[in-house]
CSV table of C-alpha atoms and ligand atoms in Angstrom, one decimal:
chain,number,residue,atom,x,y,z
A,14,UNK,CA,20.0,14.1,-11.7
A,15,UNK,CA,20.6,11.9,-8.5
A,16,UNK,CA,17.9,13.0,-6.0
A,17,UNK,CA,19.0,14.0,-2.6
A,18,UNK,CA,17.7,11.7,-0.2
A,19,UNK,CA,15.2,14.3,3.1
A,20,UNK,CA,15.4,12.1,5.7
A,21,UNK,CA,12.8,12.5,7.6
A,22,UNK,CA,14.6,10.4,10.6
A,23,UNK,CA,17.1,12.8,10.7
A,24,UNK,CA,15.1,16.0,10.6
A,25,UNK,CA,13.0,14.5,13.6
A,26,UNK,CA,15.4,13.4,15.6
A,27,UNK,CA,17.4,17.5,15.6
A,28,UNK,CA,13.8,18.8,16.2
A,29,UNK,CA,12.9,16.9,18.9
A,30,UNK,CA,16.3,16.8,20.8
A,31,UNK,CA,16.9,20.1,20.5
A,32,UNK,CA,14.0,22.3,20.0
A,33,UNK,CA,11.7,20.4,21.8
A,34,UNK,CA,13.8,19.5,24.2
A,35,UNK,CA,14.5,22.7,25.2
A,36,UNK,CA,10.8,23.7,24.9
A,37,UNK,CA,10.4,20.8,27.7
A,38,UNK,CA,12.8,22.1,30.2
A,39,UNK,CA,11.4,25.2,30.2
A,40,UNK,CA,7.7,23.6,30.6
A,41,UNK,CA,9.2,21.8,33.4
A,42,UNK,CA,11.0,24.8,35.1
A,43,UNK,CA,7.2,26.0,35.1
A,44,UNK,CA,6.0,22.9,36.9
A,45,UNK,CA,4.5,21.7,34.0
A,46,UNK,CA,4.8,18.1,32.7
A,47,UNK,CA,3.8,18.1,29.2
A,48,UNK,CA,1.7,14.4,28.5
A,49,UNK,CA,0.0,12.8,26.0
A,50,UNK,CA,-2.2,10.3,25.8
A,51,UNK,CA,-2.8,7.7,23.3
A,52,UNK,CA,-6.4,6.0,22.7
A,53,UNK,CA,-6.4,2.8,20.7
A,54,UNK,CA,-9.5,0.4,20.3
A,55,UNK,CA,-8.7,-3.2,19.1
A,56,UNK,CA,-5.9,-4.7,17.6
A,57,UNK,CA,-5.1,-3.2,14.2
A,58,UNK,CA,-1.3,-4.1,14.1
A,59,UNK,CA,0.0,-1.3,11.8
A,60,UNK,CA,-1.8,1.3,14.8
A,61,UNK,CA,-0.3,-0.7,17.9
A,62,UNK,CA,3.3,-0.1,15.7
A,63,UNK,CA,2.4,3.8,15.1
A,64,UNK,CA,1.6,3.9,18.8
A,65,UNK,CA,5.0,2.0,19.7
A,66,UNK,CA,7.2,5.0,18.0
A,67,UNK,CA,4.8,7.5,19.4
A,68,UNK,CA,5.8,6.4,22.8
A,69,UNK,CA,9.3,6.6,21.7
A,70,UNK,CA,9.4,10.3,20.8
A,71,UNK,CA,7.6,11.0,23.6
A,72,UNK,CA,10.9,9.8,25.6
A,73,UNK,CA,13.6,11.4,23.4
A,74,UNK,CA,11.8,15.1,24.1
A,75,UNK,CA,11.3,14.1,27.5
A,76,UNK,CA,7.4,14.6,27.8
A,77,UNK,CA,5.3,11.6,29.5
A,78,UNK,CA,2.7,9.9,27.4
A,79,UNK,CA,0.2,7.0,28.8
A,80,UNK,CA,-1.7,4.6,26.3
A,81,UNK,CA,-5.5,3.4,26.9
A,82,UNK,CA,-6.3,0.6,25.0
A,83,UNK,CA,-9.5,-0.8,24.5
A,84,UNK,CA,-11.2,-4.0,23.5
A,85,UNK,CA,-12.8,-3.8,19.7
A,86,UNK,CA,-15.8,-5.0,20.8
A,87,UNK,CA,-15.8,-1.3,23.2
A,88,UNK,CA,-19.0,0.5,23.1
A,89,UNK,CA,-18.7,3.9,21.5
A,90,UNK,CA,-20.2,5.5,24.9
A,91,UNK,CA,-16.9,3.9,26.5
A,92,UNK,CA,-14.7,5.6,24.3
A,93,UNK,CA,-16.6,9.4,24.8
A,94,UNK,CA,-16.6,9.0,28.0
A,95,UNK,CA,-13.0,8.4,28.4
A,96,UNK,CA,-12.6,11.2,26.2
A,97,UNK,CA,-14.5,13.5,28.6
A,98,UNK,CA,-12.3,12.7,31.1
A,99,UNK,CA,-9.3,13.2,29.8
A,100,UNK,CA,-10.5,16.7,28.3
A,101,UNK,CA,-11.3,17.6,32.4
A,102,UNK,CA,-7.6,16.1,32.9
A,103,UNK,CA,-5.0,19.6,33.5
A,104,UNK,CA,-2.5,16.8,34.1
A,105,UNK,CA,-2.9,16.1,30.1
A,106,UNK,CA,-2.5,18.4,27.5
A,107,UNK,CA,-2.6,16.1,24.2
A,108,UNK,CA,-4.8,13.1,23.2
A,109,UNK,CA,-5.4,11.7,20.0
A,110,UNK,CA,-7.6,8.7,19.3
A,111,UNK,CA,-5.3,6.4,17.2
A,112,UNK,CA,-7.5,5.5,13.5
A,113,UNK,CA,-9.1,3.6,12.3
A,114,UNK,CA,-11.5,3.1,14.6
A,115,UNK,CA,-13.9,-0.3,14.3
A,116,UNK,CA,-17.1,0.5,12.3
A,117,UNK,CA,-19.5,0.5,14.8
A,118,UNK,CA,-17.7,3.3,16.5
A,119,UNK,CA,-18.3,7.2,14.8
A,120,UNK,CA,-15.1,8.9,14.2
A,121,UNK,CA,-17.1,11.9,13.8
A,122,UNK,CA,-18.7,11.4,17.0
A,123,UNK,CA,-15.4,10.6,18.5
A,124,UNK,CA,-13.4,13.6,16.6
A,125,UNK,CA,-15.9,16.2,18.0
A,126,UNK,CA,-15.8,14.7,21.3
A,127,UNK,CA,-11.5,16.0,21.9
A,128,UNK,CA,-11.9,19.5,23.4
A,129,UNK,CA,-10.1,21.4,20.6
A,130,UNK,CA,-6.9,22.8,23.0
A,131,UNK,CA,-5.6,19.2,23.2
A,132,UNK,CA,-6.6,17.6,19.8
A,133,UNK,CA,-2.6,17.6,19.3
A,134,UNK,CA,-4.1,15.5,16.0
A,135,UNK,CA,-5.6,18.7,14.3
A,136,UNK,CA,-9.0,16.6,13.4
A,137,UNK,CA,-11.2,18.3,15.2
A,138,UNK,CA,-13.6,21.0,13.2
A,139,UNK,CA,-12.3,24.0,14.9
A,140,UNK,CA,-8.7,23.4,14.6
A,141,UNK,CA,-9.7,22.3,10.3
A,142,UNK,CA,-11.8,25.5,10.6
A,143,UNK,CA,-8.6,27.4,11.9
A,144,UNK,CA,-6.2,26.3,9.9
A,145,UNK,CA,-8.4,27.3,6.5
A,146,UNK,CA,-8.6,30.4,8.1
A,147,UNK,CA,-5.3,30.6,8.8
A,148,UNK,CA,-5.8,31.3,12.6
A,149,UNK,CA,-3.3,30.1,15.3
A,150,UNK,CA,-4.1,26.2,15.3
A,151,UNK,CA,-2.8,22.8,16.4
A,152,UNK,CA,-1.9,21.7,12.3
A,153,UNK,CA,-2.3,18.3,11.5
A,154,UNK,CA,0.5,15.7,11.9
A,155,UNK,CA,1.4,14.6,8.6
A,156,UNK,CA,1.0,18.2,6.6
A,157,UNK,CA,3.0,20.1,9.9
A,158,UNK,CA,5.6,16.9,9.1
A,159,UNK,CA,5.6,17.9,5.3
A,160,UNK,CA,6.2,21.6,5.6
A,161,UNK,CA,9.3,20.9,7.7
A,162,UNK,CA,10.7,18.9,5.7
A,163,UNK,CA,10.3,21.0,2.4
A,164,UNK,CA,12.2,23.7,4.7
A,165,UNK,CA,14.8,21.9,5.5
A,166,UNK,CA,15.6,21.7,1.9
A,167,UNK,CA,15.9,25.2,2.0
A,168,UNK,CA,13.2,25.9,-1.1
A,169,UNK,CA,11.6,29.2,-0.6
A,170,UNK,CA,7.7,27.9,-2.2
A,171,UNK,CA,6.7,31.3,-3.2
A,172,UNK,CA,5.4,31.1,-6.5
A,173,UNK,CA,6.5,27.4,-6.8
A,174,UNK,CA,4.1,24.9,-8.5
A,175,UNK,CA,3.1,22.2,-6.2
A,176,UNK,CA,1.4,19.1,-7.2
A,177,UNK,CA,-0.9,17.4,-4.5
A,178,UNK,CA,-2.1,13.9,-5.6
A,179,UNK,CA,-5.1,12.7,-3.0
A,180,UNK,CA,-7.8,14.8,-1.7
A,181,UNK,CA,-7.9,13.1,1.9
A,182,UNK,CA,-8.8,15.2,5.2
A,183,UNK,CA,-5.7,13.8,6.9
A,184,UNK,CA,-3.1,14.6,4.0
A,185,UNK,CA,-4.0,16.4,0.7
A,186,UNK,CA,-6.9,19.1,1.9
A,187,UNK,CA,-4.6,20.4,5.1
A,188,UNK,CA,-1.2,20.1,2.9
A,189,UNK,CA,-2.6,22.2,0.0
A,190,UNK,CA,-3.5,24.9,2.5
A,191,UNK,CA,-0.3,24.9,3.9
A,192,UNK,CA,1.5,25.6,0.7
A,193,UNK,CA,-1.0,27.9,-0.8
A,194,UNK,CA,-0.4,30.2,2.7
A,195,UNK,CA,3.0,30.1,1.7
A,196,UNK,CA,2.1,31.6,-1.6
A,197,UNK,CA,2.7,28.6,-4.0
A,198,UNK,CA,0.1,27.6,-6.3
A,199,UNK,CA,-1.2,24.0,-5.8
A,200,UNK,CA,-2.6,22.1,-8.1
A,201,UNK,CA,-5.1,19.3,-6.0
A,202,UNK,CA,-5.1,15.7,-8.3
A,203,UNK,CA,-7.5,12.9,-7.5
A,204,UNK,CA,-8.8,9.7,-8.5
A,205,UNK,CA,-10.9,11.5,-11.0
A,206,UNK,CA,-7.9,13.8,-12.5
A,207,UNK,CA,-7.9,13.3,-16.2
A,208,UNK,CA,-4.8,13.9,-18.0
A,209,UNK,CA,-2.3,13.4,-14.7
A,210,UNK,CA,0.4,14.0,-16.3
A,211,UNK,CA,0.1,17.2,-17.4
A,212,UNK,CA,-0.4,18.2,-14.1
A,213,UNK,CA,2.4,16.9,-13.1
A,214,UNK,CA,4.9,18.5,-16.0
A,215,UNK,CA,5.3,22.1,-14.6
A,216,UNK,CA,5.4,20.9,-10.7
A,217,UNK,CA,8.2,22.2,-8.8
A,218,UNK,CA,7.2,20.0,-5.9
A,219,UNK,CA,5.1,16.6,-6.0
A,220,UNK,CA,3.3,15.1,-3.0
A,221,UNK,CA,1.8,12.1,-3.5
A,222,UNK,CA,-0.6,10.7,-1.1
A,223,UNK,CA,-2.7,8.4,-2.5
A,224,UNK,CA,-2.2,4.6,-0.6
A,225,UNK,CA,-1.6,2.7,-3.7
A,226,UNK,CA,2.2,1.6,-4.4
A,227,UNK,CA,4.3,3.0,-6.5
A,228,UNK,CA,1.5,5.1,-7.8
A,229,UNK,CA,3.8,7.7,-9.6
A,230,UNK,CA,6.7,6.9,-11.1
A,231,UNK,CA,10.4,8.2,-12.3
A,232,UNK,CA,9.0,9.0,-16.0
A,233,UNK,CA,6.5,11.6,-14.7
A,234,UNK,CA,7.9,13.6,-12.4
A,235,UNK,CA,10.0,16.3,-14.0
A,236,UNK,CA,13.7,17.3,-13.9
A,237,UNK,CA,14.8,18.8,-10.5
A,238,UNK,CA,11.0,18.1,-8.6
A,239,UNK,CA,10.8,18.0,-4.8
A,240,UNK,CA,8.9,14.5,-4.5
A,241,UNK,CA,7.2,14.0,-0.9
A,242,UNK,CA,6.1,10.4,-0.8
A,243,UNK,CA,3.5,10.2,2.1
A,244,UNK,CA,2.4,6.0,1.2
A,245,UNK,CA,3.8,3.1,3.5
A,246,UNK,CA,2.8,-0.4,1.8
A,247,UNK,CA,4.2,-3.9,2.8
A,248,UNK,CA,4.9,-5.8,-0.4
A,249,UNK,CA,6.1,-9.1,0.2
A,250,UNK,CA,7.7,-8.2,3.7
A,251,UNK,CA,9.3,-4.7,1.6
A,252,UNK,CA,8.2,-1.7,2.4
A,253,UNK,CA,7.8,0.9,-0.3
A,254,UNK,CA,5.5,4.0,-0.8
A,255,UNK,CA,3.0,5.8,-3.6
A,256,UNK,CA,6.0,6.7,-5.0
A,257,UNK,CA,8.5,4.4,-7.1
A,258,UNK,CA,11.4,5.2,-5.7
A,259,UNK,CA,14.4,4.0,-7.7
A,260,UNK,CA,13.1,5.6,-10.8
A,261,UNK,CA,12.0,9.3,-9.0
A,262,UNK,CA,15.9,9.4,-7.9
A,263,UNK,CA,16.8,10.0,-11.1
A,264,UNK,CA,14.3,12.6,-12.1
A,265,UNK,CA,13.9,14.3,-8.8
A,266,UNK,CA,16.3,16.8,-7.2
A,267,UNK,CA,15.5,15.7,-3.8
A,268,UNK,CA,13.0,13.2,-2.6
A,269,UNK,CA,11.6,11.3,1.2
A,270,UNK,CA,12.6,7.7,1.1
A,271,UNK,CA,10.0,5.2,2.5
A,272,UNK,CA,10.6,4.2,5.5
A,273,UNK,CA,12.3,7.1,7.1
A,274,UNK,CA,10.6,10.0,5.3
A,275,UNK,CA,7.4,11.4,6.1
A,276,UNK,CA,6.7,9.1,9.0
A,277,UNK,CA,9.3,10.2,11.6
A,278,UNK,CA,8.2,13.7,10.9
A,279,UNK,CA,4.4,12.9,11.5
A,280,UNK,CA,5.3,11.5,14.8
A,281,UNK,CA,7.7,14.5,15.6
A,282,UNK,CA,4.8,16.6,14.9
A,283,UNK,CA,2.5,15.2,16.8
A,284,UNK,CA,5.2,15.5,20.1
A,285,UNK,CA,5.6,19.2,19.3
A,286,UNK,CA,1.8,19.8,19.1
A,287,UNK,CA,1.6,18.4,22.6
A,288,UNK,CA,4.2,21.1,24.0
A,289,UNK,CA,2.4,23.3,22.2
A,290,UNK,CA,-0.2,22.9,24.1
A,291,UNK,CA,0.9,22.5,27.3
A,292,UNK,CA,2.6,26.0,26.4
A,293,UNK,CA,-0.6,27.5,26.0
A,294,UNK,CA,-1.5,26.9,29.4
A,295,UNK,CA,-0.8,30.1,31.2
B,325,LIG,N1,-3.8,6.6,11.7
B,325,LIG,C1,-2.9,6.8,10.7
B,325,LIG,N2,-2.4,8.0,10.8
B,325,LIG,C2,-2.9,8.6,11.9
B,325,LIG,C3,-2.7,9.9,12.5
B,325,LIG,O1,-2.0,10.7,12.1
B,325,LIG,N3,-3.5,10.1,13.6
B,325,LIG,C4,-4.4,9.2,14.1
B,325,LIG,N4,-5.1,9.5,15.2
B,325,LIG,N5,-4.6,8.0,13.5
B,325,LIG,C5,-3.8,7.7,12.5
């Protein structure tokens, strides 16, 4: 089998000029100006690059966003007090605090700090709490990214086997909710799994998000798999992800190349939760 290639910078670019464009006119036809803002301490170059495309959506589905940057040496008080006035800002209706964050500053202090109705990030407790629930939330970037791109393939993932590799708040906790409230049973793999493969043998849809290369390869993923590869690693100046590509083409029926998979859709995502927002403001 030759895999069919989701890109993810396809999907995201439909979504956001056409949905979300439209979403934005009618915002603005209400006289509101859907913004986010962007908070990034120090000078972690991977973040100021995540930031760059975030500020590039932002234009394509014509909402504004603003970026704060601090020092790394910025005292954690700075940053919650920024915070706080952002949250008593109507003009802005998302902000995320770009990770990681220098060790002397608490990203659970920070986290708790976003008022809930603009943590467009879906970090915050209540909006976790919610979307356990499976209340009304803002969902988290990456997993909202995920789902959308498993629909676009069409795949209907009730009763489906899906195979989650990494257990991270970000990725693999929010994802596997996602797909168990769409009634598929999910199978959560860890650095302490024994036996991965057998886990793997019967999955109908792999997503691997574990941050080490090429973590899963071609030989374990089984005949006709959907294969979500959420990893980005620089190896010798090529990018790859957790999953080894070349070989999971052959195996998979349809697979998210790195770059150009999972990434666009995280930052679409993130766009959309900001209208979201601003559309709850009545
Ligand atoms: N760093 C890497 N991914 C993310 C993300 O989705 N949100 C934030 N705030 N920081 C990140």
């Amino acid at each position: 089998m030759v895999a069919k290639i989701i890109s993810g910078r396809e999907v995201a670019e439909k979504i956001l000029t056409t949905d979300l464009k439209n979403r934005v006119d009618a915002l603005n036809k209400r006289n509101i100006k859907p913004k986010l803002v962007v908070m990034l301490v120090g000078d972690v170059k991977a973040s100021a690059s995540y930031v760059r495309q975030k500020e590039k959506f932002a234009v394509k589905a014509g909402i504004a966003s603003e970026v704060v940057r601090f020092e790394s040496s910025a005292t954690e008080d700075e940053i919650l007090n920024k915070i706080d006035a952002i949250n008593n800002d109507d003009k802005i209706h998302g902000v995320i605090v770009q990770l990681p964050l220098p060790d002397h500053i608490s990203i659970t202090k920070v986290l708790n700090k976003i008022d809930p109705s603009k943590d467009v990030d879906g970090f915050t407790p209540t909006n976790v709490g919610k979307l356990f629930l499976g209340e009304e939330t803002l969902v988290s970037c990456t997993p909202k990214g995920i789902m959308q791109m498993l629909a676009s393939t069409g795949v209907d993932l009730t009763g489906k086997n899906v195979t989650v590799i990494g257990r991270s708040n970000i990725v693999g906790k929010p994802v596997s909710i996602l797909c168990q409230q769409q009634n598929a049973t999910v199978t959560m793999c860890h650095s302490k799994t024994k036996n991965l493969n057998a886990k793997l043998s019967d999955a109908d849809v792999v997503i691997v998000a574990v941050g080490v290369p090429k973590f899963v390869d071609g030989s374990q993923i089984p005949e006709g798999a959907i294969v979500i590869d959420v990893g980005i690693h620089n190896i010798d100046g090529k990018l790859c992800g957790d999953v080894d590509f070349e070989s999971a083409c052959e195996k998979a029926s349809a697979i998210t190349p790195v770059p150009g998979g999972v990434g666009p859709m995280t930052v679409c995502a993130l766009i959309e939760n900001t209208i979201i927002a601003a559309e709850r403001i009545n």
